[in-house]
Amino acid sequence: QVQLVESGGGLVQAGGSLRLSCAASGRTFSSYAMGWFRQAPGKEREFVAAISWSGGSTYYADSVKGRFTISRDNAKNTVYLQMNSLKPEDTAVYYCAAISTYYSDYAPVSAPEYDYWGQGTQVTVSS
């Protein structure tokens, strides 16, 4: 069982930056692939970024590529999402998610493949 707690959301002006964190409980965090997803009001949850257990493989949605960076610190059981050059269309609730990939060096980009989810953190970008 893995519990995930996101933090770091808030209100920022367009062009600004935020760093989201997702702290995970459990001794086997390092064996889990991690993903970030977001959901804006009236829209479906969408993929943002994902990272393999080792950090060796990362994946990004086209809409955030070049602006967002996902990383992880297995010693701290934490995954991060650095968000730069934020746009109003990035406004959403951001969720982190985890799935054990048994040390395979990939991470899913589809929400249904993840087993564990955090409660979400609100990111609002003003124009």
PDB file of N, CA and C in Angstrom, residues 6 9-10 12 16 18 20 34-50 59-70 81-97 108-112 114 116-125:
ATOM      1  N   GLU A   6       0.406  15.285  -2.200  1.00  0.00           N
ATOM      2  CA  GLU A   6       0.953  16.350  -3.043  1.00  0.00           C
ATOM      3  C   GLU A   6       1.024  17.669  -2.263  1.00  0.00           C
ATOM      4  N   GLY A   9       1.190  23.451  -4.749  1.00  0.00           N
ATOM      5  CA  GLY A   9       0.303  24.183  -5.633  1.00  0.00           C
ATOM      6  C   GLY A   9       0.067  25.597  -5.132  1.00  0.00           C
ATOM      7  N   GLY A  10      -0.590  26.395  -5.965  1.00  0.00           N
ATOM      8  CA  GLY A  10      -0.895  27.764  -5.577  1.00  0.00           C
ATOM      9  C   GLY A  10      -1.299  28.604  -6.754  1.00  0.00           C
ATOM     10  N   VAL A  12      -0.254  31.602  -9.369  1.00  0.00           N
ATOM     11  CA  VAL A  12       0.934  32.199  -9.976  1.00  0.00           C
ATOM     12  C   VAL A  12       0.522  32.928 -11.245  1.00  0.00           C
ATOM     13  N   GLY A  16       5.217  32.433 -14.789  1.00  0.00           N
ATOM     14  CA  GLY A  16       5.862  32.081 -13.539  1.00  0.00           C
ATOM     15  C   GLY A  16       6.150  30.592 -13.425  1.00  0.00           C
ATOM     16  N   LEU A  18       6.284  27.039 -10.618  1.00  0.00           N
ATOM     17  CA  LEU A  18       5.930  26.346  -9.387  1.00  0.00           C
ATOM     18  C   LEU A  18       6.625  25.005  -9.394  1.00  0.00           C
ATOM     19  N   LEU A  20       5.877  21.295  -7.778  1.00  0.00           N
ATOM     20  CA  LEU A  20       5.025  20.394  -7.022  1.00  0.00           C
ATOM     21  C   LEU A  20       5.855  19.250  -6.461  1.00  0.00           C
ATOM     22  N   MET A  34       6.144   6.633 -11.303  1.00  0.00           N
ATOM     23  CA  MET A  34       5.313   7.732 -10.800  1.00  0.00           C
ATOM     24  C   MET A  34       4.839   8.598 -11.955  1.00  0.00           C
ATOM     25  N   GLY A  35       3.636   9.095 -11.810  1.00  0.00           N
ATOM     26  CA  GLY A  35       3.090   9.963 -12.845  1.00  0.00           C
ATOM     27  C   GLY A  35       2.419  11.178 -12.246  1.00  0.00           C
ATOM     28  N   TRP A  36       2.353  12.239 -13.058  1.00  0.00           N
ATOM     29  CA  TRP A  36       1.569  13.418 -12.729  1.00  0.00           C
ATOM     30  C   TRP A  36       0.461  13.549 -13.763  1.00  0.00           C
ATOM     31  N   PHE A  37      -0.730  13.797 -13.272  1.00  0.00           N
ATOM     32  CA  PHE A  37      -1.887  14.025 -14.108  1.00  0.00           C
ATOM     33  C   PHE A  37      -2.566  15.308 -13.648  1.00  0.00           C
ATOM     34  N   ARG A  38      -3.444  15.859 -14.476  1.00  0.00           N
ATOM     35  CA  ARG A  38      -4.165  17.058 -14.063  1.00  0.00           C
ATOM     36  C   ARG A  38      -5.592  17.007 -14.586  1.00  0.00           C
ATOM     37  N   GLN A  39      -6.450  17.732 -13.893  1.00  0.00           N
ATOM     38  CA  GLN A  39      -7.851  17.793 -14.303  1.00  0.00           C
ATOM     39  C   GLN A  39      -8.360  19.202 -14.096  1.00  0.00           C
ATOM     40  N   ALA A  40      -8.767  19.807 -15.199  1.00  0.00           N
ATOM     41  CA  ALA A  40      -9.360  21.137 -15.160  1.00  0.00           C
ATOM     42  C   ALA A  40     -10.878  20.999 -15.046  1.00  0.00           C
ATOM     43  N   PRO A  41     -11.545  22.025 -14.543  1.00  0.00           N
ATOM     44  CA  PRO A  41     -13.002  21.944 -14.394  1.00  0.00           C
ATOM     45  C   PRO A  41     -13.683  21.614 -15.715  1.00  0.00           C
ATOM     46  N   GLY A  42     -14.566  20.634 -15.679  1.00  0.00           N
ATOM     47  CA  GLY A  42     -15.326  20.248 -16.859  1.00  0.00           C
ATOM     48  C   GLY A  42     -14.553  19.432 -17.871  1.00  0.00           C
ATOM     49  N   LYS A  43     -13.328  19.070 -17.529  1.00  0.00           N
ATOM     50  CA  LYS A  43     -12.506  18.293 -18.460  1.00  0.00           C
ATOM     51  C   LYS A  43     -12.105  16.966 -17.834  1.00  0.00           C
ATOM     52  N   GLU A  44     -11.679  16.048 -18.681  1.00  0.00           N
ATOM     53  CA  GLU A  44     -11.216  14.759 -18.200  1.00  0.00           C
ATOM     54  C   GLU A  44      -9.794  14.887 -17.643  1.00  0.00           C
ATOM     55  N   ARG A  45      -9.448  13.954 -16.770  1.00  0.00           N
ATOM     56  CA  ARG A  45      -8.090  13.918 -16.251  1.00  0.00           C
ATOM     57  C   ARG A  45      -7.136  13.606 -17.395  1.00  0.00           C
ATOM     58  N   GLU A  46      -6.027  14.334 -17.467  1.00  0.00           N
ATOM     59  CA  GLU A  46      -5.082  14.126 -18.555  1.00  0.00           C
ATOM     60  C   GLU A  46      -3.673  13.907 -18.030  1.00  0.00           C
ATOM     61  N   PHE A  47      -2.915  13.190 -18.811  1.00  0.00           N
ATOM     62  CA  PHE A  47      -1.521  12.891 -18.491  1.00  0.00           C
ATOM     63  C   PHE A  47      -0.680  14.151 -18.619  1.00  0.00           C
ATOM     64  N   VAL A  48       0.268  14.307 -17.674  1.00  0.00           N
ATOM     65  CA  VAL A  48       1.213  15.419 -17.729  1.00  0.00           C
ATOM     66  C   VAL A  48       2.641  14.915 -17.900  1.00  0.00           C
ATOM     67  N   ALA A  49       3.079  14.043 -16.986  1.00  0.00           N
ATOM     68  CA  ALA A  49       4.459  13.556 -17.031  1.00  0.00           C
ATOM     69  C   ALA A  49       4.552  12.266 -16.229  1.00  0.00           C
ATOM     70  N   ALA A  50       5.567  11.465 -16.534  1.00  0.00           N
ATOM     71  CA  ALA A  50       5.790  10.226 -15.798  1.00  0.00           C
ATOM     72  C   ALA A  50       7.279   9.925 -15.764  1.00  0.00           C
ATOM     73  N   TYR A  59       8.649  10.813 -19.455  1.00  0.00           N
ATOM     74  CA  TYR A  59       7.662  10.982 -20.504  1.00  0.00           C
ATOM     75  C   TYR A  59       6.880  12.262 -20.225  1.00  0.00           C
ATOM     76  N   TYR A  60       6.517  12.972 -21.288  1.00  0.00           N
ATOM     77  CA  TYR A  60       5.799  14.236 -21.125  1.00  0.00           C
ATOM     78  C   TYR A  60       4.677  14.356 -22.151  1.00  0.00           C
ATOM     79  N   ALA A  61       3.612  14.998 -21.738  1.00  0.00           N
ATOM     80  CA  ALA A  61       2.587  15.384 -22.693  1.00  0.00           C
ATOM     81  C   ALA A  61       3.152  16.473 -23.596  1.00  0.00           C
ATOM     82  N   ASP A  62       2.708  16.493 -24.838  1.00  0.00           N
ATOM     83  CA  ASP A  62       3.208  17.501 -25.775  1.00  0.00           C
ATOM     84  C   ASP A  62       2.959  18.915 -25.273  1.00  0.00           C
ATOM     85  N   SER A  63       1.876  19.094 -24.546  1.00  0.00           N
ATOM     86  CA  SER A  63       1.497  20.435 -24.093  1.00  0.00           C
ATOM     87  C   SER A  63       2.436  21.004 -23.036  1.00  0.00           C
ATOM     88  N   VAL A  64       3.232  20.145 -22.396  1.00  0.00           N
ATOM     89  CA  VAL A  64       4.124  20.632 -21.337  1.00  0.00           C
ATOM     90  C   VAL A  64       5.596  20.404 -21.663  1.00  0.00           C
ATOM     91  N   LYS A  65       5.866  19.715 -22.746  1.00  0.00           N
ATOM     92  CA  LYS A  65       7.243  19.387 -23.095  1.00  0.00           C
ATOM     93  C   LYS A  65       8.061  20.664 -23.269  1.00  0.00           C
ATOM     94  N   GLY A  66       9.227  20.673 -22.632  1.00  0.00           N
ATOM     95  CA  GLY A  66      10.086  21.851 -22.696  1.00  0.00           C
ATOM     96  C   GLY A  66       9.814  22.873 -21.611  1.00  0.00           C
ATOM     97  N   ARG A  67       8.695  22.720 -20.908  1.00  0.00           N
ATOM     98  CA  ARG A  67       8.349  23.652 -19.822  1.00  0.00           C
ATOM     99  C   ARG A  67       8.339  22.968 -18.456  1.00  0.00           C
ATOM    100  N   PHE A  68       7.930  21.708 -18.429  1.00  0.00           N
ATOM    101  CA  PHE A  68       7.839  20.970 -17.171  1.00  0.00           C
ATOM    102  C   PHE A  68       8.951  19.924 -17.117  1.00  0.00           C
ATOM    103  N   THR A  69       9.409  19.635 -15.898  1.00  0.00           N
ATOM    104  CA  THR A  69      10.412  18.596 -15.688  1.00  0.00           C
ATOM    105  C   THR A  69      10.002  17.733 -14.499  1.00  0.00           C
ATOM    106  N   ILE A  70       9.947  16.433 -14.722  1.00  0.00           N
ATOM    107  CA  ILE A  70       9.655  15.498 -13.640  1.00  0.00           C
ATOM    108  C   ILE A  70      10.968  14.901 -13.152  1.00  0.00           C
ATOM    109  N   LEU A  81       7.563  17.867  -9.706  1.00  0.00           N
ATOM    110  CA  LEU A  81       7.208  18.382 -11.024  1.00  0.00           C
ATOM    111  C   LEU A  81       7.551  19.862 -11.036  1.00  0.00           C
ATOM    112  N   GLN A  82       8.632  20.201 -11.717  1.00  0.00           N
ATOM    113  CA  GLN A  82       9.029  21.596 -11.881  1.00  0.00           C
ATOM    114  C   GLN A  82       8.286  22.164 -13.074  1.00  0.00           C
ATOM    115  N   MET A  83       7.531  23.216 -12.839  1.00  0.00           N
ATOM    116  CA  MET A  83       6.698  23.802 -13.894  1.00  0.00           C
ATOM    117  C   MET A  83       7.159  25.232 -14.147  1.00  0.00           C
ATOM    118  N   ASN A  84       7.656  25.471 -15.340  1.00  0.00           N
ATOM    119  CA  ASN A  84       8.129  26.793 -15.742  1.00  0.00           C
ATOM    120  C   ASN A  84       7.271  27.337 -16.878  1.00  0.00           C
ATOM    121  N   SER A  85       7.366  28.621 -17.105  1.00  0.00           N
ATOM    122  CA  SER A  85       6.628  29.273 -18.201  1.00  0.00           C
ATOM    123  C   SER A  85       5.158  28.887 -18.164  1.00  0.00           C
ATOM    124  N   LEU A  86       4.578  28.987 -16.997  1.00  0.00           N
ATOM    125  CA  LEU A  86       3.193  28.554 -16.824  1.00  0.00           C
ATOM    126  C   LEU A  86       2.229  29.410 -17.628  1.00  0.00           C
ATOM    127  N   LYS A  87       1.181  28.760 -18.104  1.00  0.00           N
ATOM    128  CA  LYS A  87       0.153  29.390 -18.920  1.00  0.00           C
ATOM    129  C   LYS A  87      -1.202  29.240 -18.221  1.00  0.00           C
ATOM    130  N   PRO A  88      -2.136  30.116 -18.512  1.00  0.00           N
ATOM    131  CA  PRO A  88      -3.468  29.964 -17.916  1.00  0.00           C
ATOM    132  C   PRO A  88      -4.086  28.594 -18.166  1.00  0.00           C
ATOM    133  N   GLU A  89      -3.794  28.009 -19.314  1.00  0.00           N
ATOM    134  CA  GLU A  89      -4.358  26.691 -19.623  1.00  0.00           C
ATOM    135  C   GLU A  89      -3.741  25.571 -18.797  1.00  0.00           C
ATOM    136  N   ASP A  90      -2.721  25.863 -18.004  1.00  0.00           N
ATOM    137  CA  ASP A  90      -2.175  24.879 -17.078  1.00  0.00           C
ATOM    138  C   ASP A  90      -2.978  24.810 -15.785  1.00  0.00           C
ATOM    139  N   THR A  91      -3.927  25.701 -15.622  1.00  0.00           N
ATOM    140  CA  THR A  91      -4.758  25.710 -14.413  1.00  0.00           C
ATOM    141  C   THR A  91      -5.535  24.404 -14.295  1.00  0.00           C
ATOM    142  N   ALA A  92      -5.379  23.744 -13.152  1.00  0.00           N
ATOM    143  CA  ALA A  92      -6.015  22.446 -12.925  1.00  0.00           C
ATOM    144  C   ALA A  92      -5.661  21.962 -11.525  1.00  0.00           C
ATOM    145  N   VAL A  93      -6.326  20.901 -11.123  1.00  0.00           N
ATOM    146  CA  VAL A  93      -5.888  20.138  -9.958  1.00  0.00           C
ATOM    147  C   VAL A  93      -4.879  19.109 -10.460  1.00  0.00           C
ATOM    148  N   TYR A  94      -3.725  19.083  -9.834  1.00  0.00           N
ATOM    149  CA  TYR A  94      -2.659  18.171 -10.222  1.00  0.00           C
ATOM    150  C   TYR A  94      -2.582  17.009  -9.242  1.00  0.00           C
ATOM    151  N   TYR A  95      -2.538  15.809  -9.798  1.00  0.00           N
ATOM    152  CA  TYR A  95      -2.505  14.589  -9.010  1.00  0.00           C
ATOM    153  C   TYR A  95      -1.223  13.813  -9.308  1.00  0.00           C
ATOM    154  N   CYS A  96      -0.631  13.230  -8.275  1.00  0.00           N
ATOM    155  CA  CYS A  96       0.434  12.265  -8.541  1.00  0.00           C
ATOM    156  C   CYS A  96      -0.140  10.864  -8.372  1.00  0.00           C
ATOM    157  N   ALA A  97       0.501   9.929  -9.022  1.00  0.00           N
ATOM    158  CA  ALA A  97       0.034   8.555  -9.045  1.00  0.00           C
ATOM    159  C   ALA A  97       1.225   7.611  -9.062  1.00  0.00           C
ATOM    160  N   PRO A 108       3.945   4.153 -17.156  1.00  0.00           N
ATOM    161  CA  PRO A 108       2.731   4.297 -17.978  1.00  0.00           C
ATOM    162  C   PRO A 108       2.339   5.766 -18.154  1.00  0.00           C
ATOM    163  N   VAL A 109       1.652   6.056 -19.243  1.00  0.00           N
ATOM    164  CA  VAL A 109       1.140   7.410 -19.470  1.00  0.00           C
ATOM    165  C   VAL A 109      -0.380   7.434 -19.421  1.00  0.00           C
ATOM    166  N   SER A 110      -0.978   6.295 -19.094  1.00  0.00           N
ATOM    167  CA  SER A 110      -2.430   6.181 -19.048  1.00  0.00           C
ATOM    168  C   SER A 110      -2.888   6.089 -17.605  1.00  0.00           C
ATOM    169  N   ALA A 111      -3.851   6.937 -17.223  1.00  0.00           N
ATOM    170  CA  ALA A 111      -4.309   6.980 -15.836  1.00  0.00           C
ATOM    171  C   ALA A 111      -4.817   5.637 -15.307  1.00  0.00           C
ATOM    172  N   PRO A 112      -5.587   4.876 -16.078  1.00  0.00           N
ATOM    173  CA  PRO A 112      -6.121   3.614 -15.533  1.00  0.00           C
ATOM    174  C   PRO A 112      -5.038   2.605 -15.132  1.00  0.00           C
ATOM    175  N   TYR A 114      -2.506   3.219 -13.273  1.00  0.00           N
ATOM    176  CA  TYR A 114      -1.955   3.544 -11.967  1.00  0.00           C
ATOM    177  C   TYR A 114      -2.867   3.038 -10.857  1.00  0.00           C
ATOM    178  N   TYR A 116      -2.343   3.857  -7.336  1.00  0.00           N
ATOM    179  CA  TYR A 116      -2.428   4.723  -6.169  1.00  0.00           C
ATOM    180  C   TYR A 116      -2.439   6.179  -6.608  1.00  0.00           C
ATOM    181  N   TRP A 117      -3.249   6.973  -5.905  1.00  0.00           N
ATOM    182  CA  TRP A 117      -3.419   8.374  -6.255  1.00  0.00           C
ATOM    183  C   TRP A 117      -3.372   9.245  -5.004  1.00  0.00           C
ATOM    184  N   GLY A 118      -2.845  10.447  -5.171  1.00  0.00           N
ATOM    185  CA  GLY A 118      -2.919  11.439  -4.125  1.00  0.00           C
ATOM    186  C   GLY A 118      -4.230  12.197  -4.175  1.00  0.00           C
ATOM    187  N   GLN A 119      -4.391  13.139  -3.270  1.00  0.00           N
ATOM    188  CA  GLN A 119      -5.643  13.882  -3.166  1.00  0.00           C
ATOM    189  C   GLN A 119      -5.680  15.090  -4.098  1.00  0.00           C
ATOM    190  N   GLY A 120      -4.548  15.456  -4.636  1.00  0.00           N
ATOM    191  CA  GLY A 120      -4.485  16.555  -5.592  1.00  0.00           C
ATOM    192  C   GLY A 120      -4.091  17.876  -4.955  1.00  0.00           C
ATOM    193  N   THR A 121      -3.498  18.742  -5.771  1.00  0.00           N
ATOM    194  CA  THR A 121      -3.149  20.089  -5.338  1.00  0.00           C
ATOM    195  C   THR A 121      -3.533  21.060  -6.455  1.00  0.00           C
ATOM    196  N   GLN A 122      -4.140  22.175  -6.077  1.00  0.00           N
ATOM    197  CA  GLN A 122      -4.654  23.133  -7.052  1.00  0.00           C
ATOM    198  C   GLN A 122      -3.538  24.032  -7.561  1.00  0.00           C
ATOM    199  N   VAL A 123      -3.475  24.166  -8.873  1.00  0.00           N
ATOM    200  CA  VAL A 123      -2.580  25.120  -9.522  1.00  0.00           C
ATOM    201  C   VAL A 123      -3.438  26.081 -10.329  1.00  0.00           C
ATOM    202  N   THR A 124      -3.309  27.363 -10.046  1.00  0.00           N
ATOM    203  CA  THR A 124      -4.059  28.378 -10.771  1.00  0.00           C
ATOM    204  C   THR A 124      -3.089  29.383 -11.373  1.00  0.00           C
ATOM    205  N   VAL A 125      -3.189  29.565 -12.684  1.00  0.00           N
ATOM    206  CA  VAL A 125      -2.306  30.485 -13.401  1.00  0.00           C
ATOM    207  C   VAL A 125      -3.157  31.631 -13.920  1.00  0.00           C
TER     208      VAL A 125
END
